[in-house]
Amino acid sequence: MQLTEYLKEKKQLINQQLELYVRDYSVPGRLQDSILHSVHAGGKRLRPILLLATAQAFEVQEEKVLGVASALEMVHTYSLIHDDLPAMDNDDLRRGKPTNHKRFDEATAILAGDALLTLSMQVIAEDPHLSDSERIYLIQELSKASGAKGMVEGQMQDMLSENVEVSLEKLENIHKNKTGQLLKFSILTGAYLGGVTDKVLTEMIKMAEALGLIFQIQDDILDITGDASVIGKPTGSDEGNHKSTYPQLLGLEGAIDQKEKYVQRALENLKNANIEGSTLSQLIQYLSIRDH
Amino acid sequence: MQLTEYLKEKKQLINQQLELYVRDYSVPGRLQDSILHSVHAGGKRLRPILLLATAQAFEVQEEKVLGVASALEMVHTYSLIHDDLPAMDNDDLRRGKPTNHKRFDEATAILAGDALLTLSMQVIAEDPHLSDSERIYLIQELSKASGAKGMVEGQMQDMLSENVEVSLEKLENIHKNKTGQLLKFSILTGAYLGGVTDKVLTEMIKMAEALGLIFQIQDDILDITGDASVIGKPTGSDEGNHKSTYPQLLGLEGAIDQKEKYVQRALENLKNANIEGSTLSQLIQYLSIRDH
């Protein structure tokens, strides 16, 4: 299957699942409407797709990972709703649509985020395709990745770094927490449920770390060179917000070189894990050149 | 032991546990400071104490429930931080201290709440005193109680009911979700870990439902007759916010009668569960006459 076909098919699958879960775990009304607004706002569903692709590479049945892939996207969606709030990044548009608090109001957006985070844990805890020990392992890892030593701490550090000159080391640390940990969770989950050896797991974790940085560097590059109508939000916002970025610290060419270095590393990790022929290797290259 | 002694001792125990967990599951810095601010702001720790008392009544070892009791208080604390935000109830004081967003800022308060909710799930998922199936059951119940069919939906409905005349039925429904579900979780957890029969479990759930309503009626009464310096927040805020309350719908005397009816029911449930001599029966009466 072509990668574009693959991406389209899996995105639809995840969208269906998300809609089913939200309708099942909430009651009709304003809160549900607001959750569905953000869930329908779409996005590429990269995290769940990476999870599905990793699971496939290690021969895990798709139905076994659909629940946790949806839970992961719920955590990502909740974090976007809260990050867009006026008190945080104050964004009016997300993927070309009004952000949750613009379409509804701030209180509703805060609650929609809270509900999605709670729901993500419930989805894993009730997943009939997973054993109790698998559910527990995944909840442990997801809460670590998204909590006060992971994503939430990354967002805090990101906010504290606005209008402040930060080193490349500090910048990478922020991204590792803010973006990298959830990406790592997607890869880790596929490998864990595939019952891989410790050696393979180590390679996959390294791959996931490289992938997180590829993702972020390309994000920074797109903020400079991208087309706002393709990305679905205004470009140039990093400079406007005085955020440190890779192009700013390394120059645009330097950032591109750095990204290419991580791509080579990630592909090497896949080779060491004996899955260099999998869809994951196409995904790595796609992520490094994506235009939105 | 006298009830006041019991309350003091258990409150200290919970406070210690909360502090340990927060320090262990986050890194030093602004986010941790902000979480600790709200954790230290205190409160009566009623939910975890109800959990401990129920566990004791059914002869469950205290160390087995300390983790989940702390997780429960984290969920309660996160909900207070978010409810206090300007976009929600816009409160400057909580238990006589500045609310999280007043002491820090709105972005930090949102993140502190998010972190506490995430942490609560991690604490249960990693609790070495619980089996995998116990952890899963408790995460299922806690996420249901606090999610989009529980606490978060209750808060949404509560906000939608401001400046609107609501019926007693609707009011009870709001409280059942907003306050009642977490109280019910505390009772349910103690009984579940005590391995009670279905008949006893049913009595305890009924007791918990009555307790939730006792708690809320007394809250409404205190907003009229209470002493602001004892409660730690201004009184009269319900009327100021145009919120429907029991005294408003039933009159002050009517509300007191209604509360007394629920107290008798709850004590009856304890008797049917064969634990009428437990600390829980003192707690029910204490909750119905508390002054803060």
PDB file of C-alpha atoms in Angstrom, chain A residues 23-32 35 78 82-83 85 87-88 105-108 110-115 117-119 121-127 131-136 139-140 142-144 146-149 152-153 155-157 159-160, chain B residues 23-32 35 78 82-83 85 87-88 105-108 110-115 117-119 121-127 131-136 139-140 142-144 146-149 152-153 155-157 159-160:
ATOM      1  CA  ARG A  23     -20.295   9.211  22.468  1.00  0.00           C
ATOM      2  CA  ASP A  24     -20.159   6.124  24.661  1.00  0.00           C
ATOM      3  CA  TYR A  25     -18.367   7.737  27.625  1.00  0.00           C
ATOM      4  CA  SER A  26     -20.218  11.064  27.826  1.00  0.00           C
ATOM      5  CA  VAL A  27     -23.813  12.308  27.727  1.00  0.00           C
ATOM      6  CA  PRO A  28     -25.357  14.487  24.986  1.00  0.00           C
ATOM      7  CA  GLY A  29     -25.012  18.176  25.762  1.00  0.00           C
ATOM      8  CA  ARG A  30     -22.557  21.021  25.741  1.00  0.00           C
ATOM      9  CA  LEU A  31     -19.624  19.085  27.211  1.00  0.00           C
ATOM     10  CA  GLN A  32     -19.971  16.292  24.661  1.00  0.00           C
ATOM     11  CA  ILE A  35     -15.234  17.319  23.136  1.00  0.00           C
ATOM     12  CA  TYR A  78      -6.679  17.410  25.568  1.00  0.00           C
ATOM     13  CA  HIS A  82      -5.493  23.444  27.116  1.00  0.00           C
ATOM     14  CA  ASP A  83      -2.409  24.786  25.286  1.00  0.00           C
ATOM     15  CA  LEU A  85      -6.304  28.688  25.981  1.00  0.00           C
ATOM     16  CA  ALA A  87      -3.733  31.901  29.502  1.00  0.00           C
ATOM     17  CA  MET A  88      -1.362  29.640  27.537  1.00  0.00           C
ATOM     18  CA  ASP A 105     -15.886  29.323  25.992  1.00  0.00           C
ATOM     19  CA  GLU A 106     -12.893  28.981  28.281  1.00  0.00           C
ATOM     20  CA  ALA A 107     -14.690  27.091  31.045  1.00  0.00           C
ATOM     21  CA  THR A 108     -16.064  24.564  28.582  1.00  0.00           C
ATOM     22  CA  ILE A 110     -10.965  23.486  30.287  1.00  0.00           C
ATOM     23  CA  LEU A 111     -13.608  20.869  31.128  1.00  0.00           C
ATOM     24  CA  ALA A 112     -13.429  19.252  27.678  1.00  0.00           C
ATOM     25  CA  GLY A 113      -9.674  18.808  28.158  1.00  0.00           C
ATOM     26  CA  ASP A 114     -10.151  17.409  31.660  1.00  0.00           C
ATOM     27  CA  ALA A 115     -12.772  14.986  30.364  1.00  0.00           C
ATOM     28  CA  LEU A 117      -7.640  13.098  29.841  1.00  0.00           C
ATOM     29  CA  THR A 118      -9.872  11.164  32.238  1.00  0.00           C
ATOM     30  CA  LEU A 119     -11.470   9.275  29.360  1.00  0.00           C
ATOM     31  CA  MET A 121      -7.367   6.294  31.203  1.00  0.00           C
ATOM     32  CA  GLN A 122     -10.840   4.760  31.265  1.00  0.00           C
ATOM     33  CA  VAL A 123     -10.494   3.528  27.679  1.00  0.00           C
ATOM     34  CA  ILE A 124      -7.305   1.608  28.503  1.00  0.00           C
ATOM     35  CA  ALA A 125      -8.615   0.361  31.865  1.00  0.00           C
ATOM     36  CA  GLU A 126     -11.710  -1.107  30.179  1.00  0.00           C
ATOM     37  CA  ASP A 127     -10.146  -2.383  26.928  1.00  0.00           C
ATOM     38  CA  SER A 131      -5.009  -8.321  29.830  1.00  0.00           C
ATOM     39  CA  ASP A 132      -5.008  -6.649  33.257  1.00  0.00           C
ATOM     40  CA  SER A 133      -1.206  -6.553  33.337  1.00  0.00           C
ATOM     41  CA  GLU A 134      -1.073  -5.000  29.846  1.00  0.00           C
ATOM     42  CA  ARG A 135      -3.649  -2.365  30.862  1.00  0.00           C
ATOM     43  CA  ILE A 136      -1.661  -1.531  33.980  1.00  0.00           C
ATOM     44  CA  ILE A 139      -1.583   3.277  32.084  1.00  0.00           C
ATOM     45  CA  GLN A 140       1.691   3.532  33.990  1.00  0.00           C
ATOM     46  CA  LEU A 142       0.926   6.883  29.537  1.00  0.00           C
ATOM     47  CA  SER A 143       0.585   8.678  32.865  1.00  0.00           C
ATOM     48  CA  LYS A 144       4.373   8.984  33.182  1.00  0.00           C
ATOM     49  CA  SER A 146       1.964  12.847  30.001  1.00  0.00           C
ATOM     50  CA  GLY A 147       2.432  13.890  33.637  1.00  0.00           C
ATOM     51  CA  ALA A 148       4.561  16.152  35.794  1.00  0.00           C
ATOM     52  CA  LYS A 149       7.816  14.596  34.632  1.00  0.00           C
ATOM     53  CA  VAL A 152       2.846  18.767  31.432  1.00  0.00           C
ATOM     54  CA  GLU A 153       6.326  19.643  32.725  1.00  0.00           C
ATOM     55  CA  GLN A 155       4.579  22.669  28.560  1.00  0.00           C
ATOM     56  CA  MET A 156       5.467  24.460  31.816  1.00  0.00           C
ATOM     57  CA  GLN A 157       9.129  24.774  30.750  1.00  0.00           C
ATOM     58  CA  MET A 159       6.003  28.705  28.764  1.00  0.00           C
ATOM     59  CA  LEU A 160       8.835  29.720  31.091  1.00  0.00           C
TER      60      LEU A 160
ATOM     61  CA  ARG B  23       7.747  15.152  45.283  1.00  0.00           C
ATOM     62  CA  ASP B  24       8.352  11.699  43.866  1.00  0.00           C
ATOM     63  CA  TYR B  25       6.326  12.135  40.663  1.00  0.00           C
ATOM     64  CA  SER B  26       7.404  15.645  39.643  1.00  0.00           C
ATOM     65  CA  VAL B  27      10.618  17.653  39.355  1.00  0.00           C
ATOM     66  CA  PRO B  28      11.580  20.692  41.457  1.00  0.00           C
ATOM     67  CA  GLY B  29      10.444  23.937  39.852  1.00  0.00           C
ATOM     68  CA  ARG B  30       7.411  26.084  39.262  1.00  0.00           C
ATOM     69  CA  LEU B  31       5.020  23.252  38.367  1.00  0.00           C
ATOM     70  CA  GLN B  32       5.920  21.274  41.497  1.00  0.00           C
ATOM     71  CA  ILE B  35       1.032  21.558  42.857  1.00  0.00           C
ATOM     72  CA  TYR B  78      -7.267  19.171  40.701  1.00  0.00           C
ATOM     73  CA  HIS B  82      -9.735  24.244  37.816  1.00  0.00           C
ATOM     74  CA  ASP B  83     -13.084  25.252  39.370  1.00  0.00           C
ATOM     75  CA  LEU B  85     -10.135  29.649  37.678  1.00  0.00           C
ATOM     76  CA  ALA B  87     -13.264  31.306  33.565  1.00  0.00           C
ATOM     77  CA  MET B  88     -15.119  29.099  36.068  1.00  0.00           C
ATOM     78  CA  ASP B 105      -0.930  32.373  37.254  1.00  0.00           C
ATOM     79  CA  GLU B 106      -3.714  30.856  35.194  1.00  0.00           C
ATOM     80  CA  ALA B 107      -1.472  28.817  32.897  1.00  0.00           C
ATOM     81  CA  THR B 108       0.364  27.302  35.852  1.00  0.00           C
ATOM     82  CA  ILE B 110      -4.316  24.766  34.580  1.00  0.00           C
ATOM     83  CA  LEU B 111      -1.139  22.679  34.302  1.00  0.00           C
ATOM     84  CA  ALA B 112      -1.044  21.916  38.043  1.00  0.00           C
ATOM     85  CA  GLY B 113      -4.584  20.556  37.774  1.00  0.00           C
ATOM     86  CA  ASP B 114      -3.718  18.513  34.694  1.00  0.00           C
ATOM     87  CA  ALA B 115      -0.662  17.097  36.454  1.00  0.00           C
ATOM     88  CA  LEU B 117      -5.260  14.301  37.542  1.00  0.00           C
ATOM     89  CA  THR B 118      -2.583  12.397  35.611  1.00  0.00           C
ATOM     90  CA  LEU B 119      -0.687  11.634  38.801  1.00  0.00           C
ATOM     91  CA  MET B 121      -3.976   7.476  37.823  1.00  0.00           C
ATOM     92  CA  GLN B 122      -0.247   6.776  38.034  1.00  0.00           C
ATOM     93  CA  VAL B 123      -0.403   6.370  41.818  1.00  0.00           C
ATOM     94  CA  ILE B 124      -3.066   3.662  41.553  1.00  0.00           C
ATOM     95  CA  ALA B 125      -1.422   1.979  38.546  1.00  0.00           C
ATOM     96  CA  GLU B 126       1.879   1.685  40.452  1.00  0.00           C
ATOM     97  CA  ASP B 127       0.555   0.879  43.941  1.00  0.00           C
ATOM     98  CA  SER B 131      -3.066  -6.555  42.673  1.00  0.00           C
ATOM     99  CA  ASP B 132      -3.343  -5.787  38.955  1.00  0.00           C
ATOM    100  CA  SER B 133      -7.064  -6.548  38.951  1.00  0.00           C
ATOM    101  CA  GLU B 134      -7.627  -4.293  41.978  1.00  0.00           C
ATOM    102  CA  ARG B 135      -5.686  -1.464  40.313  1.00  0.00           C
ATOM    103  CA  ILE B 136      -7.727  -1.846  37.126  1.00  0.00           C
ATOM    104  CA  ILE B 139      -8.924   3.127  37.841  1.00  0.00           C
ATOM    105  CA  GLN B 140     -12.128   2.189  36.020  1.00  0.00           C
ATOM    106  CA  LEU B 142     -12.241   6.568  39.542  1.00  0.00           C
ATOM    107  CA  SER B 143     -12.216   7.574  35.871  1.00  0.00           C
ATOM    108  CA  LYS B 144     -15.960   6.944  35.596  1.00  0.00           C
ATOM    109  CA  SER B 146     -14.558  11.882  37.716  1.00  0.00           C
ATOM    110  CA  GLY B 147     -15.141  11.914  33.941  1.00  0.00           C
ATOM    111  CA  ALA B 148     -17.665  13.084  31.372  1.00  0.00           C
ATOM    112  CA  LYS B 149     -20.528  11.145  32.962  1.00  0.00           C
ATOM    113  CA  VAL B 152     -16.699  16.949  34.948  1.00  0.00           C
ATOM    114  CA  GLU B 153     -20.251  16.703  33.588  1.00  0.00           C
ATOM    115  CA  GLN B 155     -19.316  20.928  36.873  1.00  0.00           C
ATOM    116  CA  MET B 156     -20.507  21.672  33.318  1.00  0.00           C
ATOM    117  CA  GLN B 157     -24.171  21.392  34.382  1.00  0.00           C
ATOM    118  CA  MET B 159     -22.063  26.281  35.300  1.00  0.00           C
ATOM    119  CA  LEU B 160     -24.986  26.058  32.884  1.00  0.00           C
TER     120      LEU B 160
END
